[in-house]
Coordinates of C-alpha atoms in Angstrom, one line a residue:
Chain A
M1 CA 1.7 1.3 121.0
T2 CA -1.7 2.9 120.3
T3 CA -4.1 3.7 123.2
C4 CA -7.5 5.2 122.5
I5 CA -9.5 6.6 125.4
A6 CA -13.0 8.1 125.7
V7 CA -14.0 10.6 128.3
P8 CA -17.7 11.4 128.4
L9 CA -18.2 15.1 129.1
F10 CA -20.4 17.2 131.3
G11 CA -19.3 20.8 130.3
D12 CA -15.6 20.7 130.9
E13 CA -15.9 18.0 133.5
V14 CA -15.9 14.3 133.4
S15 CA -19.5 13.2 133.1
P16 CA -20.9 11.7 136.3
R17 CA -22.7 9.0 134.2
F18 CA -21.5 7.5 131.0
C19 CA -24.9 6.9 129.3
Y20 CA -26.2 10.4 129.8
A21 CA -23.2 12.4 128.4
E22 CA -24.2 14.0 125.1
R23 CA -20.6 14.5 124.1
V24 CA -17.6 12.3 124.5
L25 CA -13.9 13.3 124.1
V26 CA -12.0 10.6 122.2
I27 CA -8.2 10.8 122.3
S28 CA -5.6 8.5 120.6
F29 CA -2.1 8.2 121.9
V30 CA 0.8 6.5 120.2
K31 CA 3.6 5.6 122.5
G32 CA 2.2 8.1 125.0
R33 CA 2.0 11.0 122.6
E34 CA -1.4 12.4 121.7
V35 CA -1.9 12.0 118.0
W36 CA -5.6 12.6 117.5
R37 CA -8.6 13.9 119.4
Q38 CA -12.2 14.5 118.7
V39 CA -15.4 15.4 120.6
V40 CA -18.1 13.2 119.3
S41 CA -21.8 13.3 119.9
L42 CA -23.3 10.0 120.9
G43 CA -27.0 11.0 121.1
S44 CA -29.1 8.1 122.5
P45 CA -28.4 6.9 126.0
W46 CA -28.6 3.3 124.9
I47 CA -25.4 1.8 126.3
P48 CA -24.8 -1.1 123.9
G49 CA -25.1 1.4 121.0
R50 CA -22.7 3.8 122.6
M51 CA -20.2 1.1 123.4
A52 CA -20.4 -0.3 119.9
R53 CA -19.8 3.2 118.4
L54 CA -16.8 3.8 120.7
S55 CA -15.4 0.4 120.0
A56 CA -15.6 1.0 116.3
M57 CA -13.5 4.1 116.9
G58 CA -10.9 2.0 118.5
V59 CA -11.6 3.1 122.1
R60 CA -10.1 0.7 124.6
T61 CA -10.6 2.7 127.9
I62 CA -13.5 4.8 129.1
L63 CA -13.0 7.2 132.0
C64 CA -16.2 8.3 133.7
G65 CA -17.9 9.0 136.9
A66 CA -20.2 6.0 136.9
F67 CA -21.2 3.2 134.5
N68 CA -24.2 0.9 134.8
R69 CA -22.7 -2.3 136.3
A70 CA -24.9 -4.5 134.1
Y71 CA -23.0 -3.5 131.0
L72 CA -19.5 -3.9 132.4
P73 CA -19.2 -7.5 131.1
A74 CA -20.3 -6.4 127.6
A75 CA -17.6 -3.7 127.7
G76 CA -15.1 -6.3 128.6
R77 CA -16.2 -8.5 125.7
L78 CA -15.6 -5.5 123.4
G79 CA -12.1 -5.2 124.8
M80 CA -12.8 -2.0 126.7
Q81 CA -11.9 -1.3 130.3
V82 CA -14.1 1.2 132.2
I83 CA -12.5 3.3 134.9
T84 CA -15.1 4.8 137.1
G85 CA -15.3 7.1 140.1
I86 CA -13.6 10.0 138.3
S87 CA -14.8 13.5 138.7
G88 CA -13.5 17.0 138.0
N89 CA -11.9 18.6 134.9
A90 CA -11.7 16.3 131.9
E91 CA -8.3 17.4 130.7
E92 CA -6.9 16.9 134.2
A93 CA -8.3 13.4 134.2
V94 CA -6.7 12.7 130.9
A95 CA -3.4 14.0 132.2
W96 CA -3.7 11.8 135.3
F97 CA -4.4 8.8 133.0
R98 CA -1.4 9.5 130.8
R99 CA 0.8 9.6 133.9
G100 CA -0.6 6.2 134.8
H101 CA -2.3 7.5 137.9
L102 CA -5.7 6.3 136.9
T103 CA -6.4 2.6 136.9
S104 CA -9.5 0.7 137.8
T105 CA -8.3 0.2 141.4
R106 CA -7.0 3.7 141.9
A107 CA -9.7 5.6 140.3
R108 CA -11.4 6.4 143.5
Q109 CA -8.4 8.5 144.6
R110 CA -9.4 11.0 141.9
R111 CA -12.7 11.7 143.5
G112 CA -13.1 15.1 145.1
Chain B
M1 CA -60.4 22.8 175.6
L2 CA -58.0 25.3 174.1
H3 CA -54.9 26.2 175.9
P4 CA -53.2 29.6 175.5
R5 CA -50.4 29.5 173.0
Q6 CA -47.0 28.9 174.6
P7 CA -44.3 31.4 173.9
I8 CA -41.8 30.2 171.2
T9 CA -38.2 30.0 172.4
P10 CA -35.2 30.0 170.1
L11 CA -33.6 26.7 169.3
G12 CA -30.5 25.9 171.4
P13 CA -28.0 23.1 171.0
P14 CA -30.3 20.4 172.4
H15 CA -32.8 21.3 169.7
A16 CA -30.2 21.1 167.0
A17 CA -29.5 17.5 168.2
L18 CA -33.3 16.9 168.1
H19 CA -33.4 18.2 164.5
S20 CA -30.6 15.9 163.5
L21 CA -32.5 13.0 165.1
I22 CA -35.7 13.9 163.2
F23 CA -33.7 14.4 160.0
D24 CA -32.3 10.9 160.2
S25 CA -35.6 9.4 161.2
I26 CA -37.5 10.5 158.1
R27 CA -38.3 7.7 155.7
E28 CA -37.5 9.8 152.7
G29 CA -34.0 10.6 151.6
V30 CA -33.2 14.3 152.1
F31 CA -30.2 16.4 151.2
T32 CA -29.5 20.1 150.8
V33 CA -27.2 21.9 148.5
D34 CA -25.7 25.4 148.4
Q35 CA -26.0 27.6 145.3
N36 CA -23.1 25.8 143.7
F37 CA -24.8 22.4 144.0
R38 CA -22.4 21.2 146.7
V39 CA -24.1 18.9 149.2
T40 CA -24.4 20.5 152.6
S41 CA -26.5 17.9 154.5
F42 CA -27.4 14.3 153.8
N43 CA -29.7 12.2 155.9
A44 CA -29.6 8.5 156.8
E45 CA -32.1 7.4 154.2
A46 CA -30.1 9.2 151.6
E47 CA -27.1 7.2 152.7
R48 CA -29.2 4.0 152.4
I49 CA -30.6 4.7 148.9
T50 CA -27.3 6.0 147.3
G51 CA -24.9 3.8 149.2
F52 CA -22.7 6.8 149.9
S53 CA -22.0 7.8 153.5
R54 CA -22.7 11.3 154.7
R55 CA -19.0 11.9 155.0
E56 CA -18.5 10.9 151.3
A57 CA -21.4 13.0 150.1
I58 CA -21.0 16.3 152.0
G59 CA -18.9 18.8 150.1
R60 CA -19.3 17.1 146.7
K61 CA -21.4 18.2 143.8
C62 CA -24.8 16.6 144.0
Y63 CA -24.5 15.1 140.5
E64 CA -21.3 13.3 141.5
V65 CA -23.2 11.5 144.2
F66 CA -26.5 10.9 142.5
R67 CA -25.5 10.3 138.9
A68 CA -29.2 10.6 138.0
S69 CA -30.8 10.4 134.6
I70 CA -31.7 14.1 134.8
C71 CA -28.4 15.5 136.2
Q72 CA -26.9 16.3 132.8
G73 CA -30.1 17.6 131.3
D74 CA -33.3 18.6 133.1
C75 CA -32.0 18.8 136.6
A76 CA -35.0 19.3 138.9
L77 CA -33.0 21.1 141.6
R78 CA -31.4 23.4 139.0
E79 CA -34.9 24.3 137.7
T80 CA -36.2 24.9 141.2
L81 CA -33.3 27.2 142.0
A82 CA -33.7 29.1 138.7
T83 CA -37.5 29.6 138.9
G84 CA -38.1 29.4 142.7
R85 CA -40.9 26.9 142.0
P86 CA -40.9 23.6 143.9
L87 CA -41.3 20.3 141.8
R88 CA -43.1 17.2 143.0
D89 CA -42.5 13.5 142.3
V90 CA -40.3 13.7 139.3
R91 CA -39.4 10.1 138.5
V92 CA -35.7 9.5 137.8
D93 CA -33.2 6.8 138.3
V94 CA -29.9 7.2 140.0
L95 CA -26.8 5.0 140.0
N96 CA -26.0 4.0 143.5
A97 CA -22.4 3.4 144.9
Q98 CA -22.5 -0.1 143.5
M99 CA -23.3 1.4 140.1
L100 CA -26.8 -0.2 140.0
P101 CA -29.8 1.9 138.9
V102 CA -32.3 2.8 141.6
P103 CA -35.6 4.4 140.6
I104 CA -36.6 7.3 142.8
A105 CA -39.2 10.0 142.9
V106 CA -37.8 13.5 143.6
S107 CA -39.4 16.6 145.1
T108 CA -37.4 19.9 145.3
A109 CA -37.8 23.2 147.0
V110 CA -35.7 26.4 147.5
L111 CA -33.9 27.0 150.8
R112 CA -34.1 30.6 152.0
S113 CA -33.2 32.3 155.3
G114 CA -34.4 35.9 155.9
G115 CA -35.1 36.3 152.2
R116 CA -31.6 35.2 151.3
L117 CA -31.2 32.3 148.9
L118 CA -29.2 29.5 150.6
G119 CA -29.6 26.8 148.1
G120 CA -32.0 24.0 147.6
V121 CA -33.4 20.9 149.3
E122 CA -34.3 17.6 147.6
I123 CA -36.5 15.0 149.1
F124 CA -36.6 11.6 147.4
R125 CA -38.0 8.2 148.0
D126 CA -36.9 4.8 146.7
I127 CA -39.7 3.5 144.3
S128 CA -38.0 0.2 143.5
D129 CA -40.9 -1.8 145.0
I130 CA -43.5 0.2 143.0
E131 CA -41.5 -0.3 139.8
C132 CA -41.1 -3.9 140.6
L133 CA -44.8 -4.4 141.0
R134 CA -45.4 -2.5 137.7
N135 CA -43.0 -4.8 136.0
E136 CA -44.6 -7.8 137.5
L137 CA -47.9 -6.6 136.2
K138 CA -46.4 -6.2 132.8
G139 CA -44.9 -9.6 133.0
Q140 CA -48.2 -11.1 133.8
G141 CA -49.3 -11.1 130.2
A142 CA -48.9 -8.2 127.9
F143 CA -46.6 -5.3 126.9
E144 CA -47.5 -2.9 124.2
N145 CA -50.3 -5.2 122.9
I146 CA -47.9 -8.1 122.7
V147 CA -49.2 -11.0 124.8
G148 CA -47.0 -13.5 126.5
A149 CA -45.4 -14.5 129.8
S150 CA -42.9 -17.1 128.6
P151 CA -39.2 -16.5 129.2
A152 CA -38.7 -15.6 125.5
M153 CA -41.5 -13.0 125.7
K154 CA -40.3 -11.6 129.0
E155 CA -36.9 -11.2 127.4
L156 CA -38.5 -9.4 124.5
F157 CA -40.4 -7.1 126.7
Q158 CA -37.2 -6.2 128.5
L159 CA -35.4 -5.6 125.3
L160 CA -38.0 -3.4 123.6
P161 CA -37.5 -0.2 125.5
D162 CA -33.8 -0.3 125.0
V163 CA -34.2 -1.0 121.3
A164 CA -36.7 1.8 121.0
A165 CA -34.4 4.3 122.7
S166 CA -31.8 3.7 120.0
D167 CA -32.0 4.8 116.4
A168 CA -30.3 1.6 115.2
P169 CA -31.8 -0.4 112.4
V170 CA -33.7 -3.5 113.6
L171 CA -34.2 -6.8 111.8
I172 CA -37.1 -8.8 113.2
E173 CA -36.9 -12.4 112.1
G174 CA -39.5 -15.1 112.8
P175 CA -42.0 -17.4 111.2
S176 CA -45.2 -16.0 109.7
G177 CA -47.8 -15.1 112.2
T178 CA -45.4 -14.5 115.2
G179 CA -46.2 -10.8 115.4
K180 CA -43.2 -9.2 113.7
E181 CA -45.3 -6.2 112.7
L182 CA -46.6 -5.9 116.3
V183 CA -43.1 -5.8 117.6
A184 CA -42.1 -3.2 115.0
S185 CA -45.1 -1.1 115.9
A186 CA -44.2 -1.4 119.6
I187 CA -40.6 -0.2 118.9
H188 CA -42.0 2.8 117.1
R189 CA -44.5 3.7 119.8
L190 CA -41.9 3.4 122.5
S191 CA -39.4 5.6 120.6
T192 CA -39.0 9.3 120.5
R193 CA -40.4 9.1 117.0
R194 CA -43.8 8.1 118.2
E195 CA -45.5 11.4 117.2
K196 CA -44.2 10.9 113.6
P197 CA -45.5 8.4 111.0
F198 CA -45.0 4.7 111.2
L199 CA -45.4 3.2 107.7
R200 CA -45.3 -0.4 106.6
V201 CA -44.4 -1.7 103.2
N202 CA -44.8 -5.3 102.2
C203 CA -41.7 -5.7 100.0
G204 CA -42.7 -9.2 99.0
A205 CA -46.0 -8.2 97.5
L206 CA -44.7 -5.8 94.9
P207 CA -42.6 -6.1 91.7
D208 CA -39.4 -4.0 91.7
S209 CA -40.8 -1.1 89.6
L210 CA -43.8 -0.7 91.8
L211 CA -41.8 -1.1 95.0
E212 CA -39.4 1.6 93.9
S213 CA -42.2 4.1 93.2
E214 CA -43.9 3.1 96.5
L215 CA -40.7 3.6 98.6
F216 CA -39.0 6.4 96.7
G217 CA -41.9 8.1 95.0
Y218 CA -42.0 9.5 91.5
Q219 CA -42.2 12.8 89.8
R220 CA -44.7 14.0 87.2
G221 CA -43.8 12.6 83.8
A222 CA -41.5 9.9 85.1
F223 CA -43.7 7.4 83.2
T224 CA -46.9 7.4 81.1
D225 CA -49.4 7.5 84.0
A226 CA -47.4 9.7 86.3
R227 CA -49.6 12.8 86.0
R228 CA -48.4 14.4 89.2
D229 CA -45.7 14.1 91.8
K230 CA -46.1 11.3 94.3
P231 CA -43.9 11.2 97.5
G232 CA -42.5 7.8 98.4
H233 CA -42.9 6.1 101.8
F234 CA -39.4 7.2 102.9
V235 CA -40.4 10.8 102.4
L236 CA -43.9 10.3 104.0
A237 CA -42.2 8.7 107.0
D238 CA -39.7 11.5 107.5
G239 CA -39.0 11.8 111.2
G240 CA -40.7 8.5 111.9
S241 CA -40.1 4.8 111.2
I242 CA -40.6 2.5 108.3
L243 CA -41.2 -1.2 108.4
L244 CA -39.8 -3.0 105.3
D245 CA -41.8 -6.2 105.7
E246 CA -40.7 -9.4 103.9
I247 CA -37.4 -7.9 103.1
G248 CA -36.0 -11.3 102.3
D249 CA -38.2 -11.3 99.2
I250 CA -36.7 -8.3 97.4
T251 CA -34.7 -8.9 94.2
P252 CA -30.9 -8.5 94.1
A253 CA -31.3 -5.4 91.9
F254 CA -33.6 -3.8 94.4
Q255 CA -31.3 -4.8 97.3
L256 CA -28.6 -2.7 95.7
K257 CA -31.0 0.3 95.3
L258 CA -32.1 0.0 98.9
L259 CA -28.5 -0.3 100.2
R260 CA -27.6 3.0 98.4
V261 CA -30.5 4.7 100.1
L262 CA -29.6 3.4 103.5
Q263 CA -26.0 4.4 103.0
E264 CA -26.6 7.9 101.6
G265 CA -29.6 8.8 103.8
E266 CA -31.3 10.3 100.8
V267 CA -33.9 9.1 98.3
Q268 CA -34.3 10.1 94.7
P269 CA -37.8 9.8 93.2
L270 CA -38.3 8.1 89.9
G271 CA -37.8 10.8 87.2
G272 CA -36.3 13.2 89.7
T273 CA -32.9 14.8 89.4
R274 CA -32.3 15.9 93.0
P275 CA -32.2 13.5 95.9
A276 CA -34.0 14.4 99.1
K277 CA -32.5 13.9 102.6
V278 CA -34.7 11.9 104.9
D279 CA -34.6 11.0 108.6
V280 CA -36.3 7.6 108.9
R281 CA -35.6 4.7 111.3
V282 CA -35.6 1.5 109.3
L283 CA -37.2 -1.6 110.8
A284 CA -37.1 -4.7 108.6
A285 CA -38.9 -8.0 109.0
T286 CA -38.7 -11.4 107.4
N287 CA -39.8 -15.0 107.8
R288 CA -36.8 -16.2 105.8
D289 CA -33.4 -17.2 107.1
L290 CA -31.4 -14.2 105.8
A291 CA -28.1 -15.5 107.1
T292 CA -28.4 -18.6 104.9
M293 CA -29.5 -16.5 102.0
V294 CA -26.3 -14.4 102.5
A295 CA -24.2 -17.6 102.6
E296 CA -25.9 -18.8 99.4
G297 CA -25.3 -15.4 97.7
K298 CA -29.1 -14.7 97.5
F299 CA -29.0 -11.7 99.8
R300 CA -26.3 -9.0 99.8
Q301 CA -24.1 -9.3 102.8
D302 CA -23.5 -5.5 103.1
L303 CA -27.3 -4.9 103.1
Y304 CA -27.7 -7.7 105.7
Y305 CA -25.3 -6.1 108.1
R306 CA -26.7 -2.6 107.4
I307 CA -30.3 -3.7 108.4
R308 CA -29.3 -6.2 111.1
V309 CA -27.7 -3.9 113.7
V310 CA -30.2 -5.1 116.3
P311 CA -31.6 -8.5 115.5
I312 CA -34.8 -9.7 117.2
L313 CA -35.8 -13.3 116.8
L314 CA -39.4 -14.3 117.4
V315 CA -40.0 -17.9 118.2
A316 CA -42.8 -20.1 116.9
L317 CA -45.9 -20.4 119.2
A318 CA -45.2 -24.1 119.5
E319 CA -41.9 -23.2 121.2
R320 CA -43.6 -21.0 123.8
R321 CA -46.7 -23.1 124.6
E322 CA -47.1 -21.6 128.1
D323 CA -48.3 -18.4 126.3
I324 CA -51.2 -20.2 124.7
P325 CA -53.7 -19.9 127.6
L326 CA -52.9 -16.2 127.9
L327 CA -53.3 -15.6 124.2
V328 CA -56.6 -17.6 124.2
E329 CA -57.9 -15.4 127.0
H330 CA -56.7 -12.3 125.2
F331 CA -58.4 -13.2 121.9
V332 CA -61.6 -14.3 123.7
R333 CA -61.8 -10.9 125.4
L334 CA -61.1 -9.1 122.1
Q335 CA -63.7 -11.1 120.1
A336 CA -66.3 -10.6 122.9
L337 CA -65.8 -6.9 122.6
K338 CA -65.9 -7.0 118.8
T339 CA -68.9 -9.2 118.4
G340 CA -70.9 -8.4 121.5
K341 CA -71.4 -12.1 122.2
P342 CA -71.5 -13.0 125.9
I343 CA -68.6 -15.6 125.6
R344 CA -66.3 -15.2 128.5
E345 CA -64.4 -18.5 128.8
V346 CA -63.1 -21.7 127.2
A347 CA -64.0 -25.1 128.5
P348 CA -61.0 -27.0 130.0
R349 CA -61.1 -29.8 127.3
A350 CA -61.1 -27.2 124.6
M351 CA -58.2 -25.3 126.3
D352 CA -56.3 -28.6 126.5
A353 CA -56.8 -29.1 122.8
L354 CA -55.7 -25.6 122.0
C355 CA -52.6 -26.1 124.1
A356 CA -51.7 -29.4 122.4
Y357 CA -51.9 -28.1 118.8
D358 CA -48.7 -27.1 116.9
Y359 CA -49.9 -23.9 115.2
P360 CA -48.0 -23.9 111.9
G361 CA -49.6 -20.5 111.4
N362 CA -48.5 -19.3 114.8
V363 CA -50.4 -16.6 116.8
R364 CA -52.4 -15.6 113.7
E365 CA -53.7 -19.1 113.4
L366 CA -54.8 -19.2 117.0
Q367 CA -56.5 -15.8 116.6
N368 CA -58.4 -17.2 113.6
L369 CA -59.4 -20.3 115.6
I370 CA -60.9 -18.2 118.3
E371 CA -62.7 -16.0 115.7
R372 CA -64.1 -19.2 114.1
A373 CA -65.2 -20.6 117.5
F374 CA -67.1 -17.3 118.2
V375 CA -69.1 -17.8 115.0
L376 CA -70.1 -21.3 116.0
C377 CA -70.6 -20.7 119.7
H378 CA -74.1 -19.6 120.9
G379 CA -73.5 -20.1 124.6
R380 CA -71.2 -18.5 127.1
R381 CA -68.3 -20.9 126.8
I382 CA -66.2 -22.2 123.9
E383 CA -66.4 -26.0 123.9
L384 CA -64.4 -28.7 122.1
G385 CA -67.0 -29.0 119.4
H386 CA -66.4 -25.4 118.4
L387 CA -62.9 -26.2 117.3
P388 CA -61.9 -27.6 113.9
A389 CA -60.9 -31.2 113.3
D390 CA -57.1 -30.7 113.1
I391 CA -57.2 -29.4 116.6
L392 CA -59.2 -32.4 117.8
R393 CA -56.7 -34.7 116.2
A394 CA -53.8 -33.0 118.0
K395 CA -55.8 -33.3 121.2
K396 CA -55.1 -37.0 121.1
R397 CA -51.5 -36.3 121.9
E398 CA -50.5 -35.6 125.5
P399 CA -51.1 -31.9 126.3
P400 CA -48.0 -30.2 127.6
N401 CA -47.6 -29.2 131.2
V402 CA -48.4 -25.6 130.7
G403 CA -46.3 -23.2 132.7
S404 CA -43.4 -25.5 133.1
L405 CA -40.7 -26.8 130.9
A406 CA -42.1 -30.3 130.9
G407 CA -43.6 -31.2 127.7
R408 CA -41.8 -28.6 125.8
R409 CA -39.7 -29.5 122.8
K410 CA -36.0 -29.1 122.7
P411 CA -35.7 -25.3 122.0
S412 CA -34.6 -24.5 118.5
E413 CA -31.5 -22.4 117.8
R414 CA -33.8 -19.4 117.4
A415 CA -35.3 -20.0 120.8
V416 CA -31.8 -20.3 122.3
L417 CA -30.7 -17.1 120.6
Q418 CA -33.9 -15.4 121.9
A419 CA -33.1 -16.4 125.4
M420 CA -29.6 -14.9 125.3
P421 CA -29.2 -11.7 127.2
M422 CA -29.8 -8.6 125.1
V423 CA -26.2 -7.3 125.3
A424 CA -24.8 -10.7 124.3
R425 CA -27.1 -10.8 121.4
E426 CA -26.0 -7.3 120.4
L427 CA -22.4 -8.4 120.4
T428 CA -23.2 -11.4 118.2
T429 CA -23.9 -8.9 115.4
V430 CA -20.3 -7.9 115.2
D431 CA -19.1 -8.3 111.6
P432 CA -15.7 -10.1 111.6
V433 CA -14.5 -8.2 108.5
A434 CA -15.6 -4.9 110.1
Q435 CA -13.8 -5.8 113.3
K436 CA -10.6 -6.6 111.4
L437 CA -10.9 -3.2 109.6
R438 CA -11.6 -1.5 112.9
D439 CA -8.6 -3.0 114.6
A440 CA -6.3 -2.1 111.7
L441 CA -7.7 1.5 111.6
A442 CA -7.3 1.8 115.4
A443 CA -3.7 0.5 115.2
H444 CA -2.9 3.3 112.8
G445 CA -4.8 6.1 114.6
W446 CA -7.6 5.9 112.0
S447 CA -5.2 7.1 109.3
R448 CA -6.6 5.7 106.1
T449 CA -3.3 6.0 104.2
A450 CA -1.3 4.1 106.9
T451 CA -4.1 1.5 107.3
A452 CA -4.5 0.9 103.6
R453 CA -0.7 0.4 103.3
S454 CA -0.6 -2.1 106.2
L455 CA -3.4 -4.1 104.7
G456 CA -1.8 -4.0 101.2
I457 CA -4.8 -2.3 99.6
G458 CA -5.4 1.1 98.0
R459 CA -7.0 4.0 99.9
N460 CA -10.0 3.9 97.7
T461 CA -10.5 0.2 98.3
L462 CA -10.2 0.8 102.1
W463 CA -12.7 3.6 101.9
R464 CA -15.2 1.4 100.0
R465 CA -14.8 -1.4 102.5
M466 CA -15.3 1.0 105.4
R467 CA -18.5 2.2 103.8
E468 CA -19.7 -1.3 103.1
H469 CA -19.1 -2.2 106.8
G470 CA -20.6 0.9 108.2
L471 CA -17.3 2.4 109.5
V472 CA -17.5 5.7 107.7
S473 CA -19.5 7.7 110.3
A474 CA -17.4 6.1 113.0
S475 CA -14.2 7.3 111.4
Q476 CA -15.6 10.7 110.9
G477 CA -16.7 10.9 114.6
G478 CA -20.3 11.4 113.9
R479 CA -19.9 14.6 112.0
T480 CA -21.6 13.2 108.9
G481 CA -22.9 9.7 108.2
T482 CA -26.3 8.7 107.1
R483 CA -29.3 10.1 108.7
I484 CA -31.3 7.0 107.9
A485 CA -30.9 5.0 111.1

């Protein structure tokens, strides 16, 4: 099973806000094994454009600090879940996600 | 009478409590950070604005609490700590704990003790009310020279800044005279390309050969009269935007040429041998129903999807009659300035007639009517007699209840689409073939070999389809891709 996640970056950390991250780490996992990764530049902070771009890359989960609530339904319509409330090192966040410790309801536990 | 100055005593514990009381009584949000941007204090108003409690905020990096538009770029506090200079009233927006944007104005200063740098302080106030009033004022009639207060126009005004912020191609559809060029111009003015050229080409007015030389230019000797090089509009608009007006009128042969330019991001002038890279945002406009033309095979589907990343549909004036009085006032003001005539108003019966008319020529026709009335009017007020006969015939029908839905026709499909939320409309542009390709590629980790095999097609065919449906830059993660937006 393929899972593709996107982690907007702020330096090495998870970006505090999705729309203002200039770079996004996109990783694809097949049966839990990482098969592909790339850091992409998204440019404009226009959220629909960013989501469409990530959706076109197959992204189904976004891990970030915060995400404008108004666009959550649109993300859902694109088949993407957004896990917010995450801070700290991006690689650690990815590792937590792979271990199944990051879900929408548990994301807040990663804070701090 | 002056009293001798009292000796100053050092602050003791009771004074610290007093400080805390004052800190929490201030009507501005205040917080302090250490040199590592960790929050060290956070007052009650800061709690109210951000939705985070003091306990949640203290010890965290300030950008994790505020998630402001400047945190990842031009952070005001970072600049103040770096330069030592305070900043005043920087307008930003933060995402509060509910992840809703809150506009704030920020001031910053350095915190020192005995010459030692402790960190910084930020004072901010919620300017939601001010922004709200500003938006109300905008909503009262005009935005970027576009006049209207109907739901369709309010929706458009809300949409334009977002559209302008992106570099995506825009297709503006609507009947003649609805202001497609005005909308394109507003998108350019609101965008980061505003300092660069905005050029308009009427594709319907020119034959292919002329259109090609206008858009792509030519080199000396390309044809008999080409005595010197002439840069095309794409080159002249480099860094800016170009409006391809009446795009529905271009021939199938030229559609293919244009598609190639949009895909490659480069233009080759007539008679030239080397293509030139250009960075131009493409805005297209048409009064024709391109979707039907695509279905009938009269317009290329690949070009349609290429130019219609963000569709904007403008409705006929008859479908937003509540805007007619505003437009009348606007054009009367404009004409008065232009002609110097002392006309300031329109008589109620004349206004009724103007509101009842159907305007097949839309806003342009209304503007012409006002211009005509100014020629005939020698008083201070436009009367019924200054309007043409067609208008007077329409007057015999019941005028609509302006400002309400009563009297309005059943909205057309266009009007319904226009009223859809911006995001929803954006999602309606998803190309089902592209979506199928995307899903297949995603299922195979974007491996073209595996995806082609699963779809039972060759790698080259897959690659061609990906290009046709704009999936190439996505698959390459933005490393390449066209520069023409």
